[in-house]
Amino acid sequence: VQRSPHRLPLIAAPPHAHSLCRDHNHPVSNKRNSSTSNRELIRCVALTRIIYGDGHWQLAQAFANLAHSYLILQGLPAQAIEHAESAKRTMLIGIRMPAATPEDKREILGTLVTIYFTLGHIFLVVFLDCSTGKESYLSLQKAERLMEELQELDGRVSMGLKISEKDLVIALGRTCLQQNMLDFATSYFEKAVDAVISTEGDTAPELINLYQKIAQSEQLKKNHERAIAYLLQAHSICMALHKKLSVEAAQTALLLGKAYAATGDQQHIGTAEMYFTESLIAYQAALGAKDSLTLTAIEEFSKWLVYVGKKQSYFPEHSRRKQ
């Protein structure tokens, strides 16, 4: 018997069948659990197809959840894009059927958010040419509009939604930065900062990377002082969370050294040198003198010393200290 995509469920759904599927959509903590979760999501796709047929929005939801799992939990973009496209095609058929309840409408909107976020994220992190960068932005913009529509339904985002507003604005910030849409990038990253602070406080580890991304955008706009201000915030949080002689502290100090150096101001030479030195000391203590990150930092410092007219680079001084 051929299935019609617009029919009601072909058979009665087993008790709690779909709630069982949704139980496997929550984040998992390790690779073993993520593999188990992925297998369960594959079973959910098969079960949903048996119950609802090939053209129902719940099948699209099952594909979308599987695509998101392949991308975020498994790191397999090829499989993710295949299932996200399947979800999109299925939704184009199933969405013609009017939503039976307000809850169905929320689920449909949430599924569309997942589909377009997943597609946008794949284009952002895997395919890095200009055309896919634009595709990433357009997909993520659709996800943003759908999330706004979802919030307008009842003033809240569904608790079962796989994509948080924070995740979405971070992805939008990254794709805007990649597309050189710098004002938009800064705006999205600042929204993400507000979201993190409201839920985790102003010393949350995630803020370090967000402040660095805003600083990167400001540096590209030649707003060096604003960039430095954000990098100082990142460094302050890093020093509070990690040891002074850690890789994390070395990384944030190096960025500060480069930011002060980029201003080209004589008044910042001493501060730039201070942070370069702080970074090198931390890298050497944490990783050793021969590690690639340490050597890269030495090279950055030495080039800058030569640029500002210092007669010696860091290399001979470093060599004498080792002797």
Short mmCIF file of C-alpha atoms in Angstrom, two decimals:
data_model
loop_
_atom_site.label_atom_id
_atom_site.label_comp_id
_atom_site.label_asym_id
_atom_site.label_seq_id
_atom_site.Cartn_x
_atom_site.Cartn_y
_atom_site.Cartn_z
CA VAL A 1 0.00 0.00 0.00
CA GLN A 2 1.46 3.37 -0.99
CA ARG A 3 1.63 5.97 1.75
CA SER A 4 0.12 9.39 1.25
CA PRO A 5 2.20 12.18 2.72
CA HIS A 6 -0.96 13.95 3.96
CA ARG A 7 -2.54 11.07 5.85
CA LEU A 8 -2.89 10.84 9.58
CA PRO A 9 -0.64 8.34 11.41
CA LEU A 10 -0.66 4.99 9.66
CA ILE A 11 -0.74 3.07 12.93
CA ALA A 12 -1.31 4.01 16.50
CA ALA A 13 1.87 5.32 18.08
CA PRO A 14 3.25 3.10 20.84
CA PRO A 15 2.87 4.71 24.27
CA HIS A 16 5.55 7.36 24.91
CA ALA A 17 7.26 6.54 21.60
CA HIS A 18 8.06 10.14 20.71
CA SER A 19 8.75 11.26 24.24
CA LEU A 20 11.29 8.42 24.30
CA CYS A 21 12.88 9.83 21.15
CA ARG A 22 13.02 13.30 22.65
CA ASP A 23 14.69 11.93 25.78
CA HIS A 24 17.71 11.19 23.59
CA ASN A 25 17.98 14.76 22.33
CA HIS A 26 19.63 16.20 25.41
CA PRO A 27 23.37 16.99 25.40
CA VAL A 28 25.62 14.09 26.34
CA SER A 29 28.90 14.24 28.15
CA ASN A 30 31.23 11.88 26.31
CA LYS A 31 31.89 10.18 23.00
CA ARG A 32 30.52 6.81 24.12
CA ASN A 33 27.22 8.33 25.23
CA SER A 34 27.02 10.45 22.09
CA SER A 35 27.34 7.31 19.93
CA THR A 36 24.55 5.67 21.92
CA SER A 37 22.39 8.77 21.57
CA ASN A 38 23.03 8.84 17.83
CA ARG A 39 21.95 5.21 17.43
CA GLU A 40 18.74 5.97 19.30
CA LEU A 41 18.06 8.96 17.04
CA ILE A 42 18.50 6.71 13.98
CA ARG A 43 15.92 4.34 15.49
CA CYS A 44 13.63 7.32 16.07
CA VAL A 45 13.77 8.21 12.38
CA ALA A 46 12.74 4.68 11.44
CA LEU A 47 10.00 4.56 14.08
CA THR A 48 8.59 7.95 13.08
CA ARG A 49 8.50 6.97 9.39
CA ILE A 50 6.55 3.79 10.25
CA ILE A 51 4.05 5.72 12.37
CA TYR A 52 3.53 8.87 10.30
CA GLY A 53 4.72 8.10 6.78
CA ASP A 54 7.18 9.99 4.61
CA GLY A 55 5.59 13.44 4.57
CA HIS A 56 4.88 14.33 8.19
CA TRP A 57 6.60 17.15 10.07
CA GLN A 58 7.50 14.76 12.89
CA LEU A 59 9.66 12.79 10.45
CA ALA A 60 11.34 16.08 9.54
CA GLN A 61 11.88 16.67 13.25
CA ALA A 62 13.51 13.25 13.63
CA PHE A 63 15.83 13.95 10.67
CA ALA A 64 16.66 17.40 12.07
CA ASN A 65 17.56 15.97 15.47
CA LEU A 66 19.76 13.34 13.83
CA ALA A 67 21.49 15.96 11.65
CA HIS A 68 22.18 18.14 14.69
CA SER A 69 23.60 15.13 16.54
CA TYR A 70 25.90 14.21 13.66
CA LEU A 71 27.24 17.77 13.53
CA ILE A 72 27.51 18.73 17.20
CA LEU A 73 28.07 15.40 18.95
CA GLN A 74 29.77 13.31 16.27
CA GLY A 75 31.56 15.99 14.25
CA LEU A 76 30.46 14.42 10.96
CA PRO A 77 29.35 17.27 8.67
CA ALA A 78 28.74 15.15 5.55
CA GLN A 79 26.15 13.02 7.36
CA ALA A 80 24.76 16.11 9.07
CA ILE A 81 24.10 17.98 5.85
CA GLU A 82 22.50 14.90 4.25
CA HIS A 83 20.00 14.51 7.09
CA ALA A 84 19.40 18.26 7.42
CA GLU A 85 18.49 18.40 3.72
CA SER A 86 16.20 15.38 4.22
CA ALA A 87 14.54 17.22 7.09
CA LYS A 88 14.11 20.32 4.94
CA ARG A 89 12.56 18.36 2.04
CA THR A 90 10.23 16.46 4.38
CA MET A 91 9.16 19.67 6.09
CA LEU A 92 8.26 21.27 2.75
CA ILE A 93 5.75 18.44 2.28
CA GLY A 94 4.54 18.12 5.85
CA ILE A 95 4.16 21.84 6.51
CA ARG A 96 1.26 21.99 4.03
CA MET A 97 -0.81 20.18 6.62
CA PRO A 98 -2.29 22.65 9.11
CA ALA A 99 -0.89 22.31 12.63
CA ALA A 100 -3.44 20.54 14.80
CA THR A 101 -2.57 22.38 18.02
CA PRO A 102 -0.52 25.37 19.19
CA GLU A 103 1.96 22.87 20.59
CA ASP A 104 2.35 21.34 17.12
CA LYS A 105 3.09 24.80 15.75
CA ARG A 106 5.76 25.31 18.41
CA GLU A 107 7.31 21.95 17.54
CA ILE A 108 7.30 22.78 13.82
CA LEU A 109 8.95 26.16 14.38
CA GLY A 110 11.50 24.55 16.70
CA THR A 111 12.29 21.93 14.07
CA LEU A 112 12.81 24.62 11.43
CA VAL A 113 15.17 26.46 13.79
CA THR A 114 17.19 23.25 14.19
CA ILE A 115 17.28 22.63 10.43
CA TYR A 116 18.46 26.11 9.45
CA PHE A 117 20.88 26.40 12.38
CA THR A 118 22.46 23.06 11.45
CA LEU A 119 22.78 24.00 7.77
CA GLY A 120 24.18 27.42 8.65
CA HIS A 121 26.64 25.92 11.10
CA ILE A 122 27.87 23.38 8.53
CA PHE A 123 28.46 26.10 5.94
CA LEU A 124 30.25 28.18 8.59
CA VAL A 125 32.70 25.64 10.00
CA VAL A 126 33.29 23.25 7.11
CA PHE A 127 32.99 25.08 3.81
CA LEU A 128 34.91 28.35 4.01
CA ASP A 129 34.58 29.96 0.57
CA CYS A 130 32.64 33.17 -0.05
CA SER A 131 29.51 31.57 -1.52
CA THR A 132 29.01 29.17 1.38
CA GLY A 133 29.75 32.00 3.81
CA LYS A 134 26.75 33.80 2.35
CA GLU A 135 24.71 30.58 2.54
CA SER A 136 25.66 30.27 6.19
CA TYR A 137 24.48 33.80 6.94
CA LEU A 138 21.17 33.34 5.09
CA SER A 139 20.42 30.02 6.84
CA LEU A 140 21.26 31.42 10.27
CA GLN A 141 19.15 34.51 9.58
CA LYS A 142 16.20 32.23 8.81
CA ALA A 143 16.82 30.41 12.09
CA GLU A 144 16.88 33.77 13.90
CA ARG A 145 13.56 34.89 12.38
CA LEU A 146 11.95 31.54 13.20
CA MET A 147 13.19 31.71 16.79
CA GLU A 148 11.70 35.22 17.11
CA GLU A 149 8.39 33.88 15.78
CA LEU A 150 8.57 31.04 18.29
CA GLN A 151 9.12 33.50 21.13
CA GLU A 152 6.16 35.59 19.98
CA LEU A 153 3.80 32.61 20.29
CA ASP A 154 3.78 32.69 24.07
CA GLY A 155 6.66 34.91 25.14
CA ARG A 156 9.09 32.08 25.69
CA VAL A 157 11.24 29.61 23.81
CA SER A 158 10.16 25.98 24.12
CA MET A 159 12.15 24.15 26.79
CA GLY A 160 12.70 21.30 24.34
CA LEU A 161 14.34 23.50 21.71
CA LYS A 162 17.74 22.11 20.77
CA ILE A 163 19.23 25.48 19.81
CA SER A 164 19.68 28.18 22.43
CA GLU A 165 19.48 31.87 21.56
CA LYS A 166 23.10 32.16 22.71
CA ASP A 167 24.27 29.43 20.30
CA LEU A 168 22.43 31.13 17.45
CA VAL A 169 23.83 34.63 18.02
CA ILE A 170 27.36 33.24 18.42
CA ALA A 171 27.04 31.45 15.07
CA LEU A 172 25.66 34.63 13.48
CA GLY A 173 28.53 36.64 14.95
CA ARG A 174 31.07 34.21 13.52
CA THR A 175 29.57 34.19 10.04
CA CYS A 176 29.30 38.01 10.03
CA LEU A 177 32.95 38.22 11.06
CA GLN A 178 33.86 35.81 8.26
CA GLN A 179 31.87 37.92 5.78
CA ASN A 180 33.51 41.15 7.04
CA MET A 181 30.14 42.44 8.31
CA LEU A 182 31.93 43.80 11.33
CA ASP A 183 29.26 45.96 12.98
CA PHE A 184 26.80 43.06 12.83
CA ALA A 185 29.45 40.69 14.18
CA THR A 186 30.12 42.92 17.18
CA SER A 187 26.39 43.29 17.85
CA TYR A 188 25.78 39.52 17.80
CA PHE A 189 28.77 38.75 20.01
CA GLU A 190 27.65 41.41 22.50
CA LYS A 191 24.21 39.74 22.62
CA ALA A 192 25.97 36.45 23.36
CA VAL A 193 27.98 38.12 26.15
CA ASP A 194 24.76 39.41 27.72
CA ALA A 195 23.20 35.93 27.51
CA VAL A 196 26.21 34.27 29.15
CA ILE A 197 26.46 36.86 31.93
CA SER A 198 22.73 36.58 32.69
CA THR A 199 22.94 32.80 33.18
CA GLU A 200 26.52 32.10 34.28
CA GLY A 201 27.89 35.36 35.69
CA ASP A 202 30.56 37.78 34.54
CA THR A 203 33.49 35.40 35.03
CA ALA A 204 32.14 32.53 32.91
CA PRO A 205 34.90 30.80 30.86
CA GLU A 206 32.92 31.22 27.64
CA LEU A 207 33.28 34.99 27.92
CA ILE A 208 37.01 34.75 27.19
CA ASN A 209 36.47 33.65 23.59
CA LEU A 210 33.53 36.02 23.09
CA TYR A 211 35.54 39.04 24.23
CA GLN A 212 38.37 37.94 21.94
CA LYS A 213 35.96 37.70 18.99
CA ILE A 214 34.64 41.21 19.66
CA ALA A 215 38.22 42.44 19.91
CA GLN A 216 39.03 40.82 16.56
CA SER A 217 36.11 42.64 14.96
CA GLU A 218 37.16 45.95 16.53
CA GLN A 219 40.76 45.49 15.38
CA LEU A 220 39.60 44.96 11.81
CA LYS A 221 37.76 48.29 12.11
CA LYS A 222 40.98 49.87 13.43
CA ASN A 223 39.29 50.56 16.77
CA HIS A 224 42.41 49.56 18.68
CA GLU A 225 41.46 51.02 22.05
CA ARG A 226 38.10 49.20 22.08
CA ALA A 227 39.83 45.98 21.04
CA ILE A 228 42.32 46.35 23.89
CA ALA A 229 39.49 46.98 26.37
CA TYR A 230 37.81 43.69 25.41
CA LEU A 231 41.10 41.77 25.48
CA LEU A 232 41.82 43.12 28.96
CA GLN A 233 38.46 41.73 30.10
CA ALA A 234 39.29 38.36 28.55
CA HIS A 235 42.72 38.32 30.19
CA SER A 236 41.27 39.28 33.57
CA ILE A 237 38.80 36.38 33.48
CA CYS A 238 41.53 34.02 32.30
CA MET A 239 43.83 34.99 35.16
CA ALA A 240 40.98 34.45 37.63
CA LEU A 241 40.18 30.99 36.27
CA HIS A 242 43.65 29.65 35.43
CA LYS A 243 47.17 29.73 36.81
CA LYS A 244 49.35 32.67 35.81
CA LEU A 245 51.79 30.26 34.13
CA SER A 246 49.19 28.40 32.05
CA VAL A 247 48.65 28.04 28.32
CA GLU A 248 45.37 29.94 28.61
CA ALA A 249 47.05 32.90 30.33
CA ALA A 250 49.86 32.81 27.76
CA GLN A 251 47.36 32.99 24.89
CA THR A 252 45.43 35.97 26.27
CA ALA A 253 48.66 37.81 27.15
CA LEU A 254 50.01 37.27 23.63
CA LEU A 255 46.83 38.72 22.11
CA LEU A 256 47.20 41.75 24.36
CA GLY A 257 50.83 42.19 23.36
CA LYS A 258 49.88 42.10 19.69
CA ALA A 259 46.94 44.47 20.25
CA TYR A 260 49.08 47.08 21.98
CA ALA A 261 51.73 46.66 19.27
CA ALA A 262 49.11 47.14 16.53
CA THR A 263 48.29 50.65 17.75
CA GLY A 264 51.68 51.88 16.56
CA ASP A 265 51.78 54.37 19.45
CA GLN A 266 55.06 55.02 21.22
CA GLN A 267 53.21 55.20 24.54
CA HIS A 268 52.14 51.56 24.18
CA ILE A 269 55.59 50.09 23.46
CA GLY A 270 56.34 49.34 27.10
CA THR A 271 52.92 47.74 27.69
CA ALA A 272 53.19 45.64 24.53
CA GLU A 273 56.62 44.39 25.60
CA MET A 274 55.30 43.59 29.07
CA TYR A 275 52.50 41.37 27.72
CA PHE A 276 54.73 39.71 25.11
CA THR A 277 57.18 38.83 27.88
CA GLU A 278 54.41 37.63 30.19
CA SER A 279 53.13 35.39 27.40
CA LEU A 280 56.55 33.88 26.68
CA ILE A 281 57.24 33.16 30.34
CA ALA A 282 53.86 31.42 30.67
CA TYR A 283 54.32 29.39 27.47
CA GLN A 284 57.80 28.25 28.52
CA ALA A 285 56.60 27.27 31.98
CA ALA A 286 53.52 25.42 30.70
CA LEU A 287 54.82 23.83 27.50
CA GLY A 288 58.59 24.16 27.41
CA ALA A 289 60.94 26.22 25.25
CA LYS A 290 60.73 23.97 22.18
CA ASP A 291 56.95 23.74 21.87
CA SER A 292 55.52 25.16 18.64
CA LEU A 293 53.30 27.65 20.49
CA THR A 294 56.27 28.93 22.47
CA LEU A 295 58.37 29.29 19.32
CA THR A 296 55.54 31.08 17.51
CA ALA A 297 55.22 33.55 20.38
CA ILE A 298 59.01 34.13 20.33
CA GLU A 299 58.84 34.81 16.60
CA GLU A 300 55.97 37.29 17.02
CA PHE A 301 57.84 39.12 19.79
CA SER A 302 61.11 39.19 17.86
CA LYS A 303 59.51 40.58 14.70
CA TRP A 304 57.89 43.34 16.72
CA LEU A 305 61.15 44.17 18.51
CA VAL A 306 62.86 44.56 15.15
CA TYR A 307 59.94 46.63 13.82
CA VAL A 308 60.09 49.13 16.69
CA GLY A 309 63.84 49.48 16.32
CA LYS A 310 65.11 47.33 19.16
CA LYS A 311 68.62 46.23 18.26
CA GLN A 312 68.26 42.72 19.60
CA SER A 313 65.48 40.24 18.92
CA TYR A 314 64.21 37.89 21.57
CA PHE A 315 66.07 34.95 20.01
CA PRO A 316 69.65 35.70 21.18
CA GLU A 317 68.46 36.80 24.60
CA HIS A 318 66.43 33.61 24.88
CA SER A 319 69.45 31.56 23.79
CA ARG A 320 71.71 33.16 26.37
CA ARG A 321 69.21 32.37 29.10
CA LYS A 322 69.16 28.73 28.08
CA GLN A 323 72.96 28.44 28.14
#
